[in-house]
Amino acid sequence: MIMKKIDISTNINGIKLPLCIMNASGVLCSTDQELSNLLNSFSGVVVTKSCTYKPREGNVPPRYFEWDMGSINSMGLPNLGINFYLNFLERKKINKPIFLSISGLSTEENYFLVKKANQSSKITAIELNLSCPNLIEKENILGYDFCKISNFMENIFKFNKKPLGIKLPPYFQDAHIKNIALILNQFPIFFVTCINSLPNGLFIDANKESIVIRPKKGFGGIGGSIIKPFALANIHKFYTYLRKDISIIGCGGISSGKDIFEHILCGASAVQIGTQFMKEGIMVFERLKKELTFILEKKNYSSINNFKGKLKNI
């Protein structure tokens, strides 16, 4: 019996990825060593830590906590600054697509960072993070400000020539997803990444009767398995409302091949791994690749395109 070849490569609006699984910005992708590990891993893309103009230490620790169903963090964008990431890429032999994640502390800083990223030939695409919930300096998440986001995107595309995607916060109403999709559909966006962590969660240590992270009086972004239903809902809705040439990168609650299968079934073209990558380390990508391949073999699918976006109603 001839075994059918299983293809779990993908493409993001024409950008070819050898594997549909990648790291999520924010987790183990900040330093020279962490980025080198990702270059040598099974991850289909290297996504850098969301960078600012100047290096940042981020919020005071403890700022990350895990429990069996998820994680809470208020990291505060610790990163080595955009020049470090551009210099790293210039020094390295690049063997896979590179997504530079950007998260300026102001609109003007974002413009500056995008312009600087446009000067590098090593960057395949820019992931513009409009959804970080953990900055003490910024009370508002731009991804929730529909009035500002349209003007912001209009200005970005006056000068941006690189493939550009938007990392979005979770939305909880159909009307909000429809509205943001209508805005994004007006621009030459390559992809959206959804979702970032759920903002303003609180986890309690009942024994100590206290919060578990120090910044923002214990409030932080929630990730891990517990947020998967929200991620799937956002992916499925965006798949309905976005232009079909805008790819979706699913993120949220992935710890198994089955979770990846569900993200793709809802309409994702690729997925990002955050909390589980933090828990398991660099080998997570190889394990997830094997698990997803096994599911496709079992279901007699030859590629992710056989089922992408084909979630059935009952």
Tab-separated table of C-alpha atoms in Angstrom:
chain	number	residue	atom	x	y	z
A	1	MET	CA	0.000	0.000	0.000
A	2	ILE	CA	1.350	3.440	-1.010
A	3	MET	CA	1.120	5.965	1.814
A	4	LYS	CA	-0.384	9.304	0.819
A	5	LYS	CA	2.043	12.202	1.293
A	6	ILE	CA	0.724	14.628	3.899
A	7	ASP	CA	1.435	18.286	3.182
A	8	ILE	CA	1.162	20.597	6.195
A	9	SER	CA	2.903	23.509	4.552
A	10	THR	CA	0.832	26.617	3.940
A	11	ASN	CA	0.978	30.069	2.457
A	12	ILE	CA	0.056	33.412	3.934
A	13	ASN	CA	-1.265	35.492	1.064
A	14	GLY	CA	1.476	34.111	-1.197
A	15	ILE	CA	4.225	33.843	1.461
A	16	LYS	CA	5.157	30.151	1.451
A	17	LEU	CA	5.683	28.519	4.847
A	18	PRO	CA	7.273	25.054	5.118
A	19	LEU	CA	5.028	24.289	8.109
A	20	CYS	CA	1.746	25.853	9.253
A	21	ILE	CA	2.963	26.008	12.884
A	22	MET	CA	5.054	28.878	14.290
A	23	ASN	CA	5.894	30.603	17.565
A	24	ALA	CA	3.781	33.421	18.958
A	25	SER	CA	5.558	36.696	19.545
A	26	GLY	CA	6.245	37.237	23.214
A	27	VAL	CA	7.469	33.756	24.131
A	28	LEU	CA	11.153	32.719	23.966
A	29	CYS	CA	11.894	34.915	20.945
A	30	SER	CA	13.712	37.901	22.469
A	31	THR	CA	17.419	37.093	22.645
A	32	ASP	CA	20.100	35.963	20.207
A	33	GLN	CA	19.981	32.423	21.636
A	34	GLU	CA	16.175	32.171	21.599
A	35	LEU	CA	15.934	33.387	17.991
A	36	SER	CA	18.768	31.059	16.924
A	37	ASN	CA	16.897	28.157	18.525
A	38	LEU	CA	13.800	29.070	16.485
A	39	LEU	CA	15.819	29.268	13.263
A	40	ASN	CA	17.029	25.706	13.928
A	41	SER	CA	13.632	24.368	15.034
A	42	PHE	CA	10.649	22.896	13.188
A	43	SER	CA	8.786	26.214	13.506
A	44	GLY	CA	7.576	27.245	10.040
A	45	VAL	CA	8.375	30.915	10.700
A	46	VAL	CA	10.469	32.850	13.180
A	47	VAL	CA	8.328	35.540	14.799
A	48	THR	CA	10.401	38.010	16.800
A	49	LYS	CA	9.456	39.486	20.137
A	50	SER	CA	7.279	42.585	19.663
A	51	CYS	CA	9.851	45.343	19.531
A	52	THR	CA	9.938	48.998	20.419
A	53	TYR	CA	12.441	51.677	19.341
A	54	LYS	CA	14.539	51.483	22.516
A	55	PRO	CA	15.228	48.349	24.589
A	56	ARG	CA	12.768	47.751	27.446
A	57	GLU	CA	13.113	45.755	30.639
A	58	GLY	CA	9.344	45.438	30.891
A	59	ASN	CA	7.280	45.222	34.061
A	60	VAL	CA	8.617	44.174	37.440
A	61	PRO	CA	8.528	40.443	38.287
A	62	PRO	CA	6.785	38.233	39.130
A	63	ARG	CA	4.988	38.914	35.843
A	64	TYR	CA	4.152	35.431	34.485
A	65	PHE	CA	2.238	32.577	36.127
A	66	GLU	CA	0.917	29.235	34.841
A	67	TRP	CA	-1.732	26.880	36.119
A	68	ASP	CA	-3.149	23.675	34.633
A	69	MET	CA	-5.643	25.427	32.325
A	70	GLY	CA	-3.759	28.537	31.317
A	71	SER	CA	-1.416	31.384	32.069
A	72	ILE	CA	-1.523	34.997	33.132
A	73	ASN	CA	1.130	37.535	32.244
A	74	SER	CA	1.889	41.209	32.457
A	75	MET	CA	5.310	41.224	30.822
A	76	GLY	CA	5.192	44.845	29.633
A	77	LEU	CA	6.967	44.259	26.294
A	78	PRO	CA	10.502	43.444	27.466
A	79	ASN	CA	12.618	43.495	24.274
A	80	LEU	CA	16.058	44.452	23.037
A	81	GLY	CA	14.905	47.202	20.664
A	82	ILE	CA	14.403	47.117	16.897
A	83	ASN	CA	18.099	47.663	16.084
A	84	PHE	CA	19.033	44.446	17.889
A	85	TYR	CA	16.548	42.391	15.846
A	86	LEU	CA	17.578	43.966	12.528
A	87	ASN	CA	21.268	43.421	13.344
A	88	PHE	CA	20.609	39.817	14.383
A	89	LEU	CA	18.974	39.109	11.017
A	90	GLU	CA	21.845	40.716	9.115
A	91	ARG	CA	24.364	38.458	10.884
A	92	LYS	CA	22.464	35.197	10.454
A	93	LYS	CA	21.884	32.824	7.579
A	94	ILE	CA	18.101	32.864	7.254
A	95	ASN	CA	16.487	29.558	6.301
A	96	LYS	CA	12.803	30.340	6.807
A	97	PRO	CA	10.398	33.307	6.726
A	98	ILE	CA	10.958	36.027	9.337
A	99	PHE	CA	8.039	37.991	10.780
A	100	LEU	CA	9.191	41.082	12.667
A	101	SER	CA	6.676	41.893	15.379
A	102	ILE	CA	6.284	45.601	16.143
A	103	SER	CA	4.504	47.257	19.055
A	104	GLY	CA	5.363	50.928	19.429
A	105	LEU	CA	4.321	52.860	22.520
A	106	SER	CA	2.688	55.536	20.360
A	107	THR	CA	1.276	55.964	16.870
A	108	GLU	CA	4.374	57.918	15.841
A	109	GLU	CA	6.688	55.204	17.174
A	110	ASN	CA	4.795	52.588	15.163
A	111	TYR	CA	5.253	54.657	12.001
A	112	PHE	CA	8.986	54.935	12.729
A	113	LEU	CA	9.338	51.194	13.380
A	114	VAL	CA	7.466	50.199	10.215
A	115	LYS	CA	9.627	52.559	8.140
A	116	LYS	CA	12.777	51.057	9.684
A	117	ALA	CA	11.551	47.500	9.054
A	118	ASN	CA	10.949	48.391	5.410
A	119	GLN	CA	14.698	48.957	5.002
A	120	SER	CA	15.610	45.344	5.822
A	121	SER	CA	15.676	42.720	3.068
A	122	LYS	CA	15.790	39.931	5.692
A	123	ILE	CA	12.251	40.613	6.944
A	124	THR	CA	9.593	38.608	5.120
A	125	ALA	CA	6.639	40.331	6.782
A	126	ILE	CA	5.740	42.712	9.582
A	127	GLU	CA	3.297	41.685	12.312
A	128	LEU	CA	1.957	44.930	13.759
A	129	ASN	CA	0.795	44.246	17.295
A	130	LEU	CA	-2.273	46.395	18.024
A	131	SER	CA	-3.351	44.279	20.965
A	132	CYS	CA	-0.864	44.278	23.839
A	133	PRO	CA	-2.906	44.480	27.098
A	134	ASN	CA	0.015	44.751	29.512
A	135	LEU	CA	1.544	48.187	29.093
A	136	ILE	CA	1.363	50.451	32.106
A	137	GLU	CA	2.169	53.433	29.822
A	138	LYS	CA	-0.809	52.754	27.540
A	139	GLU	CA	-4.272	52.321	28.954
A	140	ASN	CA	-5.932	51.852	25.559
A	141	ILE	CA	-5.545	48.913	23.195
A	142	LEU	CA	-5.523	50.373	19.676
A	143	GLY	CA	-7.277	47.287	18.319
A	144	TYR	CA	-10.392	48.358	20.230
A	145	ASP	CA	-10.366	51.947	18.954
A	146	PHE	CA	-12.234	51.651	15.646
A	147	CYS	CA	-12.130	55.407	15.005
A	148	LYS	CA	-8.346	55.648	15.275
A	149	ILE	CA	-7.457	52.387	13.561
A	150	SER	CA	-8.738	53.390	10.117
A	151	ASN	CA	-6.711	56.613	10.046
A	152	PHE	CA	-3.709	54.749	11.455
A	153	MET	CA	-3.827	52.107	8.685
A	154	GLU	CA	-4.286	54.757	6.013
A	155	ASN	CA	-1.090	56.492	7.145
A	156	ILE	CA	0.863	53.212	7.406
A	157	PHE	CA	0.115	52.268	3.798
A	158	LYS	CA	1.264	55.640	2.503
A	159	PHE	CA	4.837	54.360	2.968
A	160	ASN	CA	4.772	50.645	3.823
A	161	LYS	CA	5.899	48.295	1.033
A	162	LYS	CA	6.425	45.117	3.086
A	163	PRO	CA	3.818	42.384	3.550
A	164	LEU	CA	2.038	43.484	6.710
A	165	GLY	CA	-0.297	41.736	9.120
A	166	ILE	CA	-2.170	42.893	12.200
A	167	LYS	CA	-2.179	41.111	15.559
A	168	LEU	CA	-5.619	41.669	17.045
A	169	PRO	CA	-7.091	41.501	20.528
A	170	PRO	CA	-10.060	39.212	21.204
A	171	TYR	CA	-13.488	40.586	20.330
A	172	PHE	CA	-16.604	39.451	22.125
A	173	GLN	CA	-19.410	40.758	19.920
A	174	ASP	CA	-20.195	39.834	16.324
A	175	ALA	CA	-20.765	43.500	15.438
A	176	HIS	CA	-17.253	44.410	16.619
A	177	ILE	CA	-15.629	41.698	14.493
A	178	LYS	CA	-17.709	42.756	11.495
A	179	ASN	CA	-16.748	46.425	11.996
A	180	ILE	CA	-13.021	45.809	12.331
A	181	ALA	CA	-13.099	43.434	9.337
A	182	LEU	CA	-14.817	46.108	7.223
A	183	ILE	CA	-12.025	48.535	8.146
A	184	LEU	CA	-9.218	46.052	7.451
A	185	ASN	CA	-10.796	45.003	4.136
A	186	GLN	CA	-10.062	48.505	2.798
A	187	PHE	CA	-6.276	48.029	3.052
A	188	PRO	CA	-3.686	45.732	1.407
A	189	ILE	CA	-3.223	43.662	4.572
A	190	PHE	CA	-1.657	40.216	4.147
A	191	PHE	CA	-2.911	38.559	7.337
A	192	VAL	CA	-4.480	38.987	10.746
A	193	THR	CA	-3.295	37.133	13.831
A	194	CYS	CA	-6.043	36.400	16.328
A	195	ILE	CA	-6.212	36.317	19.203
A	196	ASN	CA	-3.793	37.948	21.602
A	197	SER	CA	-4.295	37.153	25.284
A	198	LEU	CA	-7.600	38.068	26.943
A	199	PRO	CA	-7.029	41.390	28.699
A	200	ASN	CA	-7.513	42.166	32.359
A	201	GLY	CA	-7.792	38.700	33.814
A	202	LEU	CA	-7.062	38.052	37.479
A	203	PHE	CA	-5.751	34.814	39.001
A	204	ILE	CA	-5.799	34.247	42.755
A	205	ASP	CA	-3.641	32.062	44.988
A	206	ALA	CA	-6.299	30.968	47.488
A	207	ASN	CA	-3.729	29.596	49.955
A	208	LYS	CA	-1.849	32.874	50.136
A	209	GLU	CA	-5.051	34.889	49.574
A	210	SER	CA	-3.120	37.015	47.090
A	211	ILE	CA	-2.597	37.866	43.462
A	212	VAL	CA	0.106	35.923	41.576
A	213	ILE	CA	1.736	38.631	39.441
A	214	ARG	CA	2.970	42.010	40.651
A	215	PRO	CA	2.302	44.519	37.792
A	216	LYS	CA	-1.054	46.279	37.459
A	217	LYS	CA	-2.167	44.939	40.877
A	218	GLY	CA	-2.372	41.380	39.534
A	219	PHE	CA	-4.290	42.057	36.333
A	220	GLY	CA	-2.842	40.563	33.149
A	221	GLY	CA	-3.454	38.848	29.842
A	222	ILE	CA	-4.893	35.328	30.000
A	223	GLY	CA	-3.538	32.655	27.640
A	224	GLY	CA	-3.407	28.875	27.350
A	225	SER	CA	-6.094	26.219	26.924
A	226	ILE	CA	-8.754	28.230	28.726
A	227	ILE	CA	-8.965	30.816	25.905
A	228	LYS	CA	-9.298	28.374	22.979
A	229	PRO	CA	-13.095	28.801	22.544
A	230	PHE	CA	-12.636	32.580	22.231
A	231	ALA	CA	-9.828	32.115	19.705
A	232	LEU	CA	-11.908	29.717	17.604
A	233	ALA	CA	-14.900	32.069	17.657
A	234	ASN	CA	-12.793	35.026	16.481
A	235	ILE	CA	-11.095	32.998	13.735
A	236	HIS	CA	-14.396	31.637	12.425
A	237	LYS	CA	-16.044	35.070	12.406
A	238	PHE	CA	-13.074	36.791	10.761
A	239	TYR	CA	-12.986	34.037	8.134
A	240	THR	CA	-16.591	34.980	7.347
A	241	TYR	CA	-16.064	38.750	7.180
A	242	LEU	CA	-12.527	39.300	5.879
A	243	ARG	CA	-11.584	39.432	2.197
A	244	LYS	CA	-10.551	35.933	1.137
A	245	ASP	CA	-7.039	37.064	0.228
A	246	ILE	CA	-6.398	38.111	3.859
A	247	SER	CA	-5.025	35.034	5.625
A	248	ILE	CA	-5.749	34.283	9.269
A	249	ILE	CA	-3.086	33.091	11.711
A	250	GLY	CA	-4.817	31.442	14.652
A	251	CYS	CA	-3.446	31.827	18.160
A	252	GLY	CA	-4.850	30.839	21.519
A	253	GLY	CA	-5.131	27.652	23.520
A	254	ILE	CA	-3.084	25.321	21.311
A	255	SER	CA	-1.409	22.418	23.095
A	256	SER	CA	-2.086	19.513	20.685
A	257	GLY	CA	-2.449	18.611	17.025
A	258	LYS	CA	-6.201	18.444	17.587
A	259	ASP	CA	-6.219	22.086	18.689
A	260	ILE	CA	-4.390	23.064	15.482
A	261	PHE	CA	-6.879	21.056	13.420
A	262	GLU	CA	-9.753	22.987	15.031
A	263	HIS	CA	-8.095	26.366	14.349
A	264	ILE	CA	-7.644	25.484	10.667
A	265	LEU	CA	-11.180	24.077	10.439
A	266	CYS	CA	-12.408	27.500	11.588
A	267	GLY	CA	-10.446	29.228	8.819
A	268	ALA	CA	-6.847	29.692	9.980
A	269	SER	CA	-4.105	29.209	7.386
A	270	ALA	CA	-1.445	28.844	10.095
A	271	VAL	CA	-1.177	28.866	13.882
A	272	GLN	CA	1.037	30.349	16.587
A	273	ILE	CA	2.048	28.647	19.829
A	274	GLY	CA	2.475	30.707	23.003
A	275	THR	CA	1.762	29.257	26.453
A	276	GLN	CA	2.546	25.674	25.383
A	277	PHE	CA	5.858	26.797	23.869
A	278	MET	CA	6.688	28.437	27.201
A	279	LYS	CA	5.834	25.194	29.037
A	280	GLU	CA	7.494	22.724	26.677
A	281	GLY	CA	10.286	24.544	24.922
A	282	ILE	CA	11.568	24.295	21.373
A	283	MET	CA	10.594	20.617	20.854
A	284	VAL	CA	6.906	21.558	20.892
A	285	PHE	CA	6.921	22.299	17.152
A	286	GLU	CA	8.120	18.830	16.173
A	287	ARG	CA	5.566	17.164	18.455
A	288	LEU	CA	2.692	19.262	17.129
A	289	LYS	CA	3.764	18.613	13.527
A	290	LYS	CA	3.633	14.845	14.161
A	291	GLU	CA	0.255	15.050	15.909
A	292	LEU	CA	-1.329	17.163	13.157
A	293	THR	CA	0.097	14.883	10.444
A	294	PHE	CA	-1.373	11.840	12.235
A	295	ILE	CA	-4.840	13.462	12.344
A	296	LEU	CA	-4.718	14.239	8.605
A	297	GLU	CA	-3.631	10.663	7.837
A	298	LYS	CA	-6.473	9.301	9.948
A	299	LYS	CA	-9.005	11.541	8.197
A	300	ASN	CA	-7.505	10.826	4.761
A	301	TYR	CA	-6.649	14.478	4.099
A	302	SER	CA	-3.564	15.223	2.005
A	303	SER	CA	-3.219	18.900	2.986
A	304	ILE	CA	-4.719	21.523	5.273
A	305	ASN	CA	-6.570	22.982	2.277
A	306	ASN	CA	-8.836	19.910	2.297
A	307	PHE	CA	-10.591	21.173	5.434
A	308	LYS	CA	-9.552	24.807	6.014
A	309	GLY	CA	-12.596	26.930	6.844
A	310	LYS	CA	-14.996	24.014	6.334
A	311	LEU	CA	-16.521	23.934	9.804
A	312	LYS	CA	-19.976	22.333	9.535
A	313	ASN	CA	-23.157	23.638	11.076
A	314	ILE	CA	-25.725	21.268	12.617
